[in-house]
CSV table of C-alpha atoms in Angstrom, one decimal:
chain,number,residue,atom,x,y,z
A,294,MET,CA,50.4,103.3,25.6
A,295,HIS,CA,52.8,103.7,28.5
A,296,VAL,CA,53.9,100.6,30.4
A,297,PRO,CA,56.2,101.4,33.3
A,298,LYS,CA,59.2,99.0,33.8
A,299,ILE,CA,58.2,96.9,30.7
A,300,SER,CA,61.7,95.5,30.4
A,301,SER,CA,61.2,93.5,33.6
A,302,LEU,CA,58.4,91.6,31.8
A,303,THR,CA,60.1,91.2,28.4
A,304,TYR,CA,63.6,90.2,29.3
A,305,PRO,CA,63.0,86.4,29.3
A,306,LEU,CA,61.4,86.7,25.8
A,307,ASP,CA,64.2,88.9,24.5
A,308,ALA,CA,66.7,86.1,25.2
A,309,LEU,CA,64.8,83.9,22.7
A,310,ARG,CA,65.1,86.3,19.8
A,311,ASN,CA,68.1,84.5,18.2
A,312,SER,CA,67.2,81.0,19.4
A,313,ALA,CA,67.3,78.4,16.7
A,314,GLN,CA,65.2,75.9,18.7
A,315,LEU,CA,62.4,78.0,20.1
A,316,LYS,CA,60.1,75.2,21.1
A,317,GLU,CA,62.8,73.4,23.1
A,318,SER,CA,63.9,76.7,24.8
A,319,TRP,CA,60.4,77.7,25.8
A,320,THR,CA,59.6,77.2,29.5
A,321,VAL,CA,56.8,77.8,31.9
A,322,GLN,CA,58.5,81.1,32.9
A,323,HIS,CA,58.3,82.4,29.3
A,324,THR,CA,54.5,81.5,29.2
A,325,LYS,CA,54.0,83.3,32.5
A,326,HIS,CA,55.7,86.5,31.2
A,327,PHE,CA,53.9,86.4,27.9
A,328,GLU,CA,50.5,86.2,29.6
A,329,ALA,CA,51.5,89.0,31.9
A,330,ILE,CA,52.4,91.2,29.0
A,331,LYS,CA,49.1,90.6,27.4
A,332,LYS,CA,47.3,91.5,30.6
A,333,VAL,CA,49.3,94.7,31.0
A,334,LEU,CA,48.5,95.8,27.5
A,335,GLN,CA,44.8,95.4,28.2
A,336,THR,CA,44.9,97.3,31.5
A,337,ASN,CA,47.6,100.0,31.3
A,338,PRO,CA,46.5,103.6,30.6
A,339,VAL,CA,46.6,104.9,27.0
A,340,LEU,CA,48.3,108.3,26.4
A,341,CYS,CA,46.2,111.0,24.8
A,342,HIS,CA,47.0,114.2,22.9
A,343,PRO,CA,46.8,117.3,25.0
A,344,ASP,CA,43.8,119.6,24.5
A,345,LEU,CA,45.1,123.1,25.1
A,346,ARG,CA,41.6,124.4,25.7
A,347,LYS,CA,41.3,122.4,28.9
A,348,PRO,CA,43.2,122.9,32.2
A,349,PHE,CA,46.1,120.6,33.1
A,350,HIS,CA,46.5,118.5,36.2
A,351,VAL,CA,49.8,117.3,37.7
A,352,ALA,CA,50.2,114.7,40.4
A,353,THR,CA,53.6,114.0,42.0
A,354,ASP,CA,55.0,111.7,44.6
A,355,ALA,CA,58.3,110.8,46.1
A,356,SER,CA,59.4,107.6,47.8
A,357,ASN,CA,62.7,106.7,49.5
A,358,HIS,CA,64.3,105.7,46.2
A,359,GLY,CA,62.5,107.6,43.4
A,360,ILE,CA,60.2,110.4,42.3
A,361,GLY,CA,57.3,110.3,39.9
A,362,ALA,CA,54.9,112.6,38.1
A,363,VAL,CA,51.8,112.3,36.0
A,364,LEU,CA,50.3,115.0,33.6
A,365,TYR,CA,46.7,114.5,32.7
A,366,GLN,CA,43.4,116.3,31.8
A,367,LEU,CA,39.8,115.7,32.7
A,368,ASP,CA,37.1,115.1,30.0
A,369,GLY,CA,34.0,114.9,32.1
A,370,ASP,CA,34.5,111.9,34.4
A,371,GLN,CA,37.3,110.4,32.3
A,372,ILE,CA,41.0,110.9,33.0
A,373,GLN,CA,43.1,111.5,29.9
A,374,HIS,CA,46.7,110.7,30.6
A,375,ILE,CA,49.2,112.8,28.7
A,376,GLY,CA,52.6,111.9,30.1
A,377,PHE,CA,54.4,109.9,32.8
A,378,MET,CA,57.8,110.8,34.2
A,379,ALA,CA,59.9,109.0,36.9
A,380,ARG,CA,63.6,108.7,37.9
A,381,ALA,CA,65.6,107.2,40.7
A,382,LEU,CA,67.1,109.3,43.5
A,383,THR,CA,70.8,109.8,43.7
A,384,LYS,CA,72.7,108.7,46.8
A,385,SER,CA,72.7,112.2,48.2
A,386,GLU,CA,69.0,112.8,47.4
A,387,ARG,CA,68.0,109.7,49.3
A,388,ASN,CA,69.2,111.4,52.4
A,389,TYR,CA,66.7,114.3,51.9
A,390,SER,CA,63.8,114.6,54.3
A,391,THR,CA,60.3,113.7,53.2
A,392,THR,CA,59.4,117.4,52.6
A,393,LYS,CA,62.5,118.0,50.5
A,394,ARG,CA,61.9,114.9,48.4
A,395,GLU,CA,58.4,116.0,47.7
A,396,LEU,CA,59.6,119.5,46.6
A,397,LEU,CA,62.2,117.8,44.4
A,398,ALA,CA,59.4,115.8,42.8
A,399,ILE,CA,57.4,119.0,42.1
A,400,VAL,CA,60.4,120.7,40.5
A,401,PHE,CA,61.1,117.6,38.5
A,402,ALA,CA,57.6,117.6,37.2
A,403,LEU,CA,57.6,121.3,36.3
A,404,LYS,CA,60.8,120.9,34.3
A,405,LYS,CA,59.7,117.7,32.4
A,406,PHE,CA,56.2,119.1,31.6
A,407,HIS,CA,57.5,122.7,31.0
A,408,ALA,CA,56.1,122.9,27.4
A,409,PHE,CA,52.6,122.2,28.7
A,410,LEU,CA,52.6,124.0,32.0
A,411,TRP,CA,54.5,127.2,31.5
A,412,GLY,CA,52.1,130.1,31.1
A,413,ASN,CA,49.0,127.9,31.8
A,414,PRO,CA,47.4,127.8,35.3
A,415,PHE,CA,47.1,124.2,36.5
A,416,LYS,CA,46.4,122.2,39.6
A,417,LEU,CA,49.2,120.4,41.5
A,418,TYR,CA,48.2,117.3,43.6
A,419,THR,CA,50.7,116.0,46.1
A,420,ASP,CA,50.4,113.6,49.1
A,421,HIS,CA,52.4,115.6,51.5
A,422,LYS,CA,50.2,117.8,53.7
A,423,ALA,CA,52.8,120.2,54.7
A,424,LEU,CA,53.2,121.4,51.1
A,425,THR,CA,49.9,123.2,51.3
A,426,PHE,CA,51.8,125.8,53.3
A,427,LEU,CA,54.4,126.3,50.6
A,428,HIS,CA,53.1,129.7,49.5
A,429,THR,CA,52.1,130.9,53.0
A,430,GLN,CA,55.6,131.0,54.5
A,431,PRO,CA,56.6,134.5,55.7
A,432,ILE,CA,60.3,133.3,55.5
A,433,ALA,CA,61.2,130.3,53.4
A,434,ASN,CA,63.3,127.5,54.9
A,435,ALA,CA,66.8,127.0,53.5
A,436,MET,CA,65.8,123.9,51.6
A,437,MET,CA,63.2,125.8,49.5
A,438,ILE,CA,65.4,128.6,48.3
A,439,ASN,CA,67.2,126.5,45.7
A,440,TRP,CA,64.0,125.7,43.9
A,441,LEU,CA,62.0,128.9,44.7
A,442,ASP,CA,62.9,130.6,41.3
A,443,THR,CA,61.6,127.6,39.4
A,444,LEU,CA,58.4,127.4,41.4
A,445,LEU,CA,57.6,131.1,40.9
A,446,ASP,CA,57.8,130.7,37.1
A,447,TYR,CA,54.5,128.8,37.1
A,448,THR,CA,51.0,129.5,38.1
A,449,PHE,CA,49.4,126.6,40.0
A,450,GLU,CA,47.2,125.7,42.9
A,451,VAL,CA,48.5,123.2,45.5
A,452,ILE,CA,45.9,120.6,46.5
A,453,HIS,CA,46.6,118.1,49.3
A,454,LEU,CA,46.0,114.6,48.0
A,455,PRO,CA,46.6,111.8,50.5
A,456,GLY,CA,48.7,108.8,49.5
A,457,ILE,CA,45.6,106.6,49.5
A,458,GLU,CA,44.3,108.6,46.5
A,459,ASN,CA,47.6,109.4,44.9
A,460,THR,CA,48.1,105.9,43.6
A,461,LEU,CA,49.6,106.4,40.1
A,462,PRO,CA,52.5,108.7,40.8
A,463,ASP,CA,53.1,106.8,44.0
A,464,ARG,CA,53.6,103.6,42.0
A,465,LEU,CA,55.9,105.5,39.6
A,466,SER,CA,58.1,106.8,42.4
A,467,ARG,CA,58.4,103.2,43.8
A,468,LEU,CA,59.6,101.6,40.6
A,469,PHE,CA,63.2,102.0,41.7
A,470,SER,CA,63.8,99.2,44.1
A,471,PRO,CA,66.7,99.4,46.5
A,472,LEU,CA,67.4,95.7,45.8
A,473,LYS,CA,69.2,96.6,42.6
A,474,GLU,CA,72.1,97.8,44.7
A,475,LEU,CA,72.6,94.3,46.0
A,476,GLY,CA,73.6,93.1,42.5
A,477,GLU,CA,71.7,91.8,39.5
A,478,GLY,CA,70.7,88.1,39.6
A,479,ARG,CA,71.6,87.6,43.3
A,480,ALA,CA,69.0,86.3,45.7
A,481,TYR,CA,68.0,88.7,48.4
A,482,LYS,CA,68.7,87.6,52.0
A,483,PRO,CA,67.9,89.8,55.0
A,484,ASN,CA,71.0,91.3,56.6
A,485,LYS,CA,70.5,90.4,60.3
A,486,GLN,CA,73.4,92.7,61.4
A,487,LYS,CA,71.7,95.7,59.7
A,488,ILE,CA,68.3,94.8,61.1
A,489,ASN,CA,69.7,94.4,64.7
A,490,LYS,CA,71.6,97.7,64.4
A,491,ALA,CA,68.4,99.4,63.1
A,492,VAL,CA,66.4,98.0,66.0
A,493,ARG,CA,68.9,99.3,68.6
A,494,SER,CA,68.9,102.8,66.9
A,495,VAL,CA,65.1,103.0,67.3
A,496,ARG,CA,65.2,102.8,71.0
A,497,ARG,CA,65.6,106.5,71.4
A,498,ASN,CA,64.2,107.6,68.1
A,499,LYS,CA,60.8,107.7,66.5
A,500,LEU,CA,59.9,104.8,64.2
A,501,HIS,CA,59.7,105.3,60.5
A,502,PHE,CA,57.6,102.7,58.6
A,503,GLN,CA,58.8,101.6,55.2
A,504,GLU,CA,57.2,99.4,52.6
A,505,GLU,CA,60.5,98.1,51.2
A,506,HIS,CA,62.0,94.8,52.3
A,507,ILE,CA,65.4,96.2,53.3
A,508,ILE,CA,66.1,98.5,56.2
A,509,GLN,CA,68.7,101.2,55.8
A,510,VAL,CA,70.0,102.5,59.1
A,511,PRO,CA,70.5,106.1,57.9
A,512,GLN,CA,66.8,106.4,56.9
A,513,LEU,CA,65.7,105.5,60.4
A,514,ARG,CA,67.7,108.5,61.8
A,515,GLN,CA,66.8,111.1,59.2
A,516,PRO,CA,66.3,114.6,60.6
A,517,GLN,CA,62.8,115.8,60.0
A,518,GLU,CA,62.5,119.2,58.5
A,519,ARG,CA,59.2,120.9,59.3
A,520,LEU,CA,57.5,124.0,57.9
A,521,THR,CA,56.3,127.1,59.9
A,522,PRO,CA,52.6,128.0,59.4
A,523,PRO,CA,51.5,131.7,59.5
A,524,GLU,CA,50.8,133.1,62.9
A,525,GLU,CA,47.1,133.6,62.0
A,526,ASP,CA,46.7,129.9,61.4
A,527,ARG,CA,48.4,128.6,64.5
A,528,GLN,CA,45.6,128.9,67.0
A,529,GLU,CA,43.3,127.0,64.6
A,530,LEU,CA,45.8,124.2,64.3
A,531,LEU,CA,46.2,124.0,68.1
A,532,THR,CA,42.5,124.0,68.8
A,533,LYS,CA,41.8,121.4,66.1
A,534,ALA,CA,44.5,119.1,67.5
A,535,HIS,CA,43.3,119.6,71.1
A,536,LEU,CA,39.6,119.0,70.4
A,537,PHE,CA,40.4,115.6,68.9
A,538,GLY,CA,40.4,113.9,72.3
A,539,HIS,CA,41.1,116.8,74.7
A,540,PHE,CA,44.6,115.5,75.4
A,541,GLY,CA,47.4,117.5,76.9
A,542,ALA,CA,50.1,119.8,75.5
A,543,ASP,CA,52.5,117.0,74.7
A,544,ALA,CA,49.9,115.2,72.6
A,545,ILE,CA,49.1,118.5,70.8
A,546,VAL,CA,52.7,119.0,69.9
A,547,LYS,CA,53.1,115.5,68.6
A,548,SER,CA,50.0,115.8,66.5
A,549,ILE,CA,51.2,119.0,64.9
A,550,HIS,CA,54.7,117.5,64.4
A,551,ASN,CA,53.1,114.5,62.6
A,552,ASP,CA,51.6,117.0,60.2
A,553,GLY,CA,55.1,118.3,59.3
A,554,LEU,CA,54.7,121.7,61.1
A,555,HIS,CA,56.5,123.5,63.9
A,556,TRP,CA,57.1,127.0,65.2
A,557,THR,CA,58.9,128.7,68.1
A,558,ASN,CA,57.2,128.3,71.5
A,559,LEU,CA,54.9,125.6,70.2
A,560,LEU,CA,54.8,123.8,73.5
A,561,GLN,CA,54.0,127.0,75.4
A,562,ASP,CA,51.2,127.8,73.0
A,563,ALA,CA,49.9,124.2,73.4
A,564,LEU,CA,49.9,124.7,77.2
A,565,GLU,CA,47.9,127.9,76.9
A,566,THR,CA,45.4,126.1,74.7
A,567,VAL,CA,44.9,123.4,77.3
A,568,LYS,CA,44.6,126.0,80.1
A,569,SER,CA,42.0,127.9,78.2
A,570,CYS,CA,39.8,124.8,77.6
A,571,PRO,CA,36.8,124.8,80.1
A,572,GLN,CA,36.2,121.1,79.8
A,573,CYS,CA,39.9,120.3,80.6
A,574,GLN,CA,39.9,122.7,83.6
A,575,LYS,CA,36.8,121.0,85.1
A,576,HIS,CA,37.9,117.4,84.7
A,577,ASN,CA,41.8,117.3,84.7
A,578,ILE,CA,42.5,116.4,88.3
A,579,VAL,CA,46.1,116.2,89.6
A,580,ARG,CA,46.7,112.8,91.2
A,581,LYS,CA,47.9,113.0,94.8
A,582,GLY,CA,50.1,110.4,96.4
A,583,PHE,CA,51.5,107.4,94.6
A,584,ASN,CA,51.5,103.7,94.4
A,585,PRO,CA,54.5,101.4,93.7
A,586,LEU,CA,55.1,101.5,89.9
A,587,ARG,CA,54.0,98.2,88.3
A,588,PRO,CA,54.7,98.5,84.6
A,589,VAL,CA,52.8,96.3,82.1
A,590,TYR,CA,55.1,94.3,79.8
A,591,ALA,CA,53.2,94.2,76.5
A,592,TYR,CA,55.1,94.1,73.2
A,593,LEU,CA,52.6,93.1,70.5
A,594,PRO,CA,49.1,94.3,69.7
A,595,GLY,CA,46.6,92.5,71.9
A,596,ASP,CA,49.2,91.2,74.4
A,597,HIS,CA,47.5,93.1,77.3
A,598,TRP,CA,44.0,94.4,77.7
A,599,ALA,CA,43.2,96.9,80.4
A,600,ILE,CA,39.5,97.1,81.5
A,601,ASN,CA,38.1,99.6,84.1
A,602,LEU,CA,34.5,100.1,84.9
A,603,ALA,CA,33.2,103.6,85.7
A,604,GLY,CA,29.7,104.5,86.9
A,605,PRO,CA,26.9,104.5,87.5
A,606,PHE,CA,26.3,107.6,85.4
A,607,THR,CA,23.0,109.3,84.4
A,608,VAL,CA,20.9,106.8,82.4
A,609,SER,CA,21.3,107.7,78.8
A,610,ASP,CA,18.6,107.7,76.1
A,611,ARG,CA,19.7,104.2,75.1
A,612,ASN,CA,19.5,103.0,78.8
A,613,ASN,CA,23.3,102.8,79.3
A,614,THR,CA,24.6,103.4,82.8
A,615,TYR,CA,28.3,102.3,83.0
A,616,LEU,CA,31.4,103.2,80.9
A,617,LEU,CA,34.9,101.9,80.5
A,618,VAL,CA,36.6,105.3,79.7
A,619,MET,CA,36.5,108.4,81.9
A,620,ALA,CA,37.8,110.7,79.3
A,621,ILE,CA,34.4,111.1,77.8
A,622,LEU,CA,33.4,113.6,80.5
A,623,LYS,CA,35.2,116.3,78.5
A,624,ARG,CA,33.1,115.5,75.4
A,625,ILE,CA,29.6,115.4,76.6
A,626,GLU,CA,29.7,119.2,77.6
A,627,GLY,CA,26.8,118.9,80.0
A,628,VAL,CA,24.4,116.8,77.9
A,629,GLU,CA,24.5,113.9,80.3
A,630,LYS,CA,22.0,111.7,78.5
A,631,ASP,CA,24.0,111.7,75.3
A,632,TRP,CA,27.3,110.5,76.9
A,633,ASP,CA,27.2,107.0,75.2
A,634,TYR,CA,27.0,108.6,71.7
A,635,ASN,CA,30.5,110.0,72.3
A,636,VAL,CA,32.1,106.7,73.1
A,637,PRO,CA,33.2,105.7,69.5
A,638,SER,CA,34.7,109.2,68.9
A,639,VAL,CA,36.6,109.1,72.2
A,640,GLN,CA,37.8,105.6,71.5
A,641,LEU,CA,39.1,106.7,68.1
A,642,ALA,CA,40.8,109.7,69.6
A,643,ILE,CA,42.6,107.6,72.2
A,644,ASN,CA,43.8,105.1,69.6
A,645,HIS,CA,45.0,108.0,67.4
A,646,LYS,CA,47.1,109.6,70.2
A,647,ALA,CA,50.8,108.9,70.0
A,648,SER,CA,51.8,106.8,73.1
A,649,THR,CA,54.6,108.0,75.2
A,650,ARG,CA,55.9,104.5,75.6
A,651,LEU,CA,55.7,103.5,71.9
A,652,ASN,CA,56.2,107.0,70.4
A,653,THR,CA,53.5,106.1,67.8
A,654,ALA,CA,49.8,105.7,67.7
A,655,PRO,CA,48.2,102.4,68.7
A,656,PHE,CA,46.0,102.5,65.6
A,657,THR,CA,49.2,102.6,63.4
A,658,LEU,CA,50.7,99.5,65.2
A,659,MET,CA,47.5,97.5,65.1
A,660,PHE,CA,46.6,98.1,61.4
A,661,ALA,CA,50.2,98.7,60.0
A,662,ARG,CA,49.1,102.0,58.5
A,663,ASN,CA,48.3,105.6,59.5
A,664,MET,CA,44.7,106.5,60.2
A,665,ASN,CA,42.9,108.2,57.3
A,666,SER,CA,42.3,112.0,57.7
A,667,PHE,CA,38.8,113.4,58.2
A,668,LYS,CA,37.4,114.4,54.8
A,669,ASP,CA,34.6,113.6,52.5
A,670,TYR,CA,35.8,110.6,50.5
A,671,THR,CA,32.7,110.6,48.4
A,672,ALA,CA,33.4,114.0,46.8
A,673,LYS,CA,34.3,113.9,43.1
A,674,GLU,CA,36.8,116.7,43.1
A,675,ASP,CA,39.3,114.3,41.6
A,676,ASP,CA,38.8,111.1,39.8
A,677,THR,CA,42.3,109.6,40.2
A,678,PRO,CA,41.8,105.8,40.2
A,679,LYS,CA,42.2,104.2,43.6
A,680,ARG,CA,44.0,100.8,43.7
A,681,PRO,CA,43.6,98.5,46.7
A,682,MET,CA,46.8,96.7,47.9
A,683,ILE,CA,47.4,93.4,46.3
A,684,GLU,CA,48.1,90.2,48.4
A,685,GLY,CA,51.9,90.4,47.9
A,686,GLU,CA,52.0,94.0,49.1
A,687,LEU,CA,49.9,93.2,52.2
A,688,LYS,CA,52.1,90.3,53.0
A,689,ALA,CA,55.3,92.3,52.6
A,690,ARG,CA,53.9,95.0,55.0
A,691,LEU,CA,52.9,92.4,57.6
A,692,ASP,CA,56.3,90.7,57.3
A,693,HIS,CA,58.0,94.1,57.8
A,694,MET,CA,55.9,94.8,60.9
A,695,ALA,CA,56.7,91.3,62.4
A,696,GLU,CA,60.4,91.3,61.6
A,697,VAL,CA,61.4,94.9,62.2
A,698,VAL,CA,58.8,97.1,63.7
A,699,PHE,CA,57.5,94.9,66.5
A,700,PRO,CA,61.1,93.9,67.6
A,701,ALA,CA,62.0,97.6,67.6
A,702,ILE,CA,58.8,98.4,69.7
A,703,LYS,CA,59.8,95.7,72.2
A,704,GLU,CA,63.3,97.2,72.5
A,705,ARG,CA,61.9,100.7,73.0
A,706,THR,CA,59.2,99.6,75.4
A,707,GLN,CA,61.8,97.7,77.6
A,708,HIS,CA,64.0,100.8,77.6
A,709,VAL,CA,61.2,103.2,78.5
A,710,ILE,CA,60.0,100.9,81.3
A,711,GLU,CA,63.5,100.8,82.8
A,712,VAL,CA,63.9,104.6,82.7
A,713,GLN,CA,60.4,105.1,84.2
A,714,GLN,CA,61.1,102.7,87.0
A,715,THR,CA,64.4,104.2,87.8
A,716,THR,CA,63.0,107.7,87.8
A,717,PHE,CA,60.0,106.8,89.9
A,718,ASN,CA,61.9,104.8,92.5
A,719,ASN,CA,64.5,107.6,92.9
A,720,ASN,CA,61.9,110.3,93.4
A,721,HIS,CA,59.4,108.4,95.6
A,722,ARG,CA,59.6,106.7,98.9
A,723,ILE,CA,57.7,103.4,98.6
A,724,ILE,CA,55.8,102.5,101.7
A,725,THR,CA,54.6,98.9,102.4
A,726,PHE,CA,52.1,98.3,105.2
A,727,PRO,CA,52.4,94.9,106.8
A,728,ASN,CA,49.4,92.7,107.4
A,729,GLY,CA,47.7,93.6,110.7
A,730,SER,CA,49.0,97.2,110.8
A,731,HIS,CA,46.5,100.0,111.6
A,732,VAL,CA,45.9,102.7,109.0
A,733,MET,CA,43.7,105.7,108.4
A,734,VAL,CA,41.9,106.5,105.2
A,735,LYS,CA,41.9,110.0,103.7
A,736,VAL,CA,38.5,111.7,103.3
A,737,LYS,CA,38.2,112.8,99.6
A,738,THR,CA,35.2,115.1,100.1
A,739,LYS,CA,35.2,117.3,103.1
A,740,HIS,CA,32.0,119.2,103.9
A,741,SER,CA,33.7,121.9,105.8
A,742,SER,CA,37.2,123.1,106.7
A,743,LEU,CA,36.7,121.8,110.2
A,744,ALA,CA,35.8,118.3,109.2
A,745,PRO,CA,38.4,115.6,109.8
A,746,SER,CA,40.8,114.8,107.0
A,747,TYR,CA,41.1,111.1,107.8
A,748,GLU,CA,38.7,108.5,109.0
A,749,GLY,CA,39.4,105.1,110.7
A,750,LEU,CA,41.0,103.3,112.5
A,751,TYR,CA,41.2,100.3,110.0
A,752,THR,CA,43.3,97.2,109.9
A,753,VAL,CA,45.3,95.9,106.9
A,754,LEU,CA,44.1,92.5,106.0
A,755,HIS,CA,46.6,91.9,103.1
A,756,LYS,CA,48.1,93.5,100.0
A,757,THR,CA,46.8,92.4,96.5
A,758,THR,CA,48.9,91.6,93.5
A,759,ASN,CA,47.9,95.0,92.0
A,760,GLY,CA,49.5,96.9,94.9
A,761,THR,CA,46.2,97.8,96.6
A,762,TYR,CA,45.2,97.0,100.2
A,763,ILE,CA,42.2,95.2,101.6
A,764,LEU,CA,41.0,96.8,104.8
A,765,LYS,CA,38.6,95.9,107.6
A,766,ASP,CA,36.9,98.0,110.2
A,767,GLU,CA,36.8,97.6,114.0
A,768,CYS,CA,33.9,95.2,113.7
A,769,GLY,CA,35.8,92.9,111.3
A,770,ASP,CA,33.8,93.8,108.2
A,771,LEU,CA,35.6,94.4,104.9
A,772,LEU,CA,35.5,97.8,103.4
A,773,SER,CA,33.6,98.2,100.1
A,774,ARG,CA,36.7,98.8,98.0
A,775,ASN,CA,40.5,98.4,98.0
A,776,TYR,CA,42.8,101.4,98.8
A,777,VAL,CA,46.1,102.6,97.4
A,778,PRO,CA,48.7,104.1,99.7
A,779,GLN,CA,49.0,107.9,99.8
């Protein structure tokens, strides 16, 4: 039986080995640890002897402070664990990018389980999606060259296993807590100076979410190394990213970067993909004119709710007529009566899109995790046990969001708003129409080239708090809607 980090449970009992007065020295803490050891012995996996007639499976994972690997075989629906390996990262290895740490974990597993794996084809499971492109690179990146000889010594198939399913090696890689560096036996206290410095550094950098309780500034500013997919796979990646919401080129680039991929002229390829999309060409309208910029100051999830009603549309099969999101026009593809069936998918796509202001997806901020990828979670391709987060882990994640992420989001949002306001005001001439002034309204739909471009004369009644104007005609009747200056 393998019990990871067993010494953390047994050290209070070890201190009583030479105690002459055991009953007097026994405390509630010793009882608690004794019961915990019994529970662990009842639940932890039992190691099995390898069966050389069956294929091997290896699962690896790397955290910010350690790497872990598991070797096992499948006996029908049962997992037979053969070996567990884990070690802490050195100071220099902790500066590796996520991709490089995952590759390090793979090489570590191959060396530790060499006697079982060398000469035997096996399946390698990892939770880093970019690793599935490891054997498809026309030119290897510099970080792969050092380990390429080791990898080519083995015959294996790389299978992408998301972190939600890669529980056991993930737990192994996270055994090595960074709190050890603070000193044994010393109570942990948040370093406010480091936290404030980390918050300031995020203002111009993408946020990195961590599960640990301590924030290390160098990790927030790690350079991200990305892999280059083959040319024949690039258009499929672009199309897949674009169809999830029909967003623009910047959103496509961010989506591909989030998958750990990049190639030369990626932005230009994304622009060509958007230009070649018929739905986008029909419905992407360039906005003419401007209104004074009125930014929304919202720093926490749920601080601000924006609601806009669109319609009436064609009555759907479920008797719906109005809609809150106009982006759905790209998804119905002419089937007008089915437009309301597309509302949930459009809403999910918008929540998954990385916001320019926040530089992360609203879904991630609201639920403190990344959105699960689209796949069949009922398939039994792998029976790796799945473990839900315990109460302490959930509380630690929520505390991290409240104490570090949300303050950093507030700082970044304030900075982006200031930059946007400055740029907008410098490039636009803001016009204010006083009450009682006479204005004309631009005709949006002209029936012929000789038709007038403006209609009126109208009188400004007053300006609303939203920056629009209420107008009345020559008879004193209010117009049916408010107008923005153009």
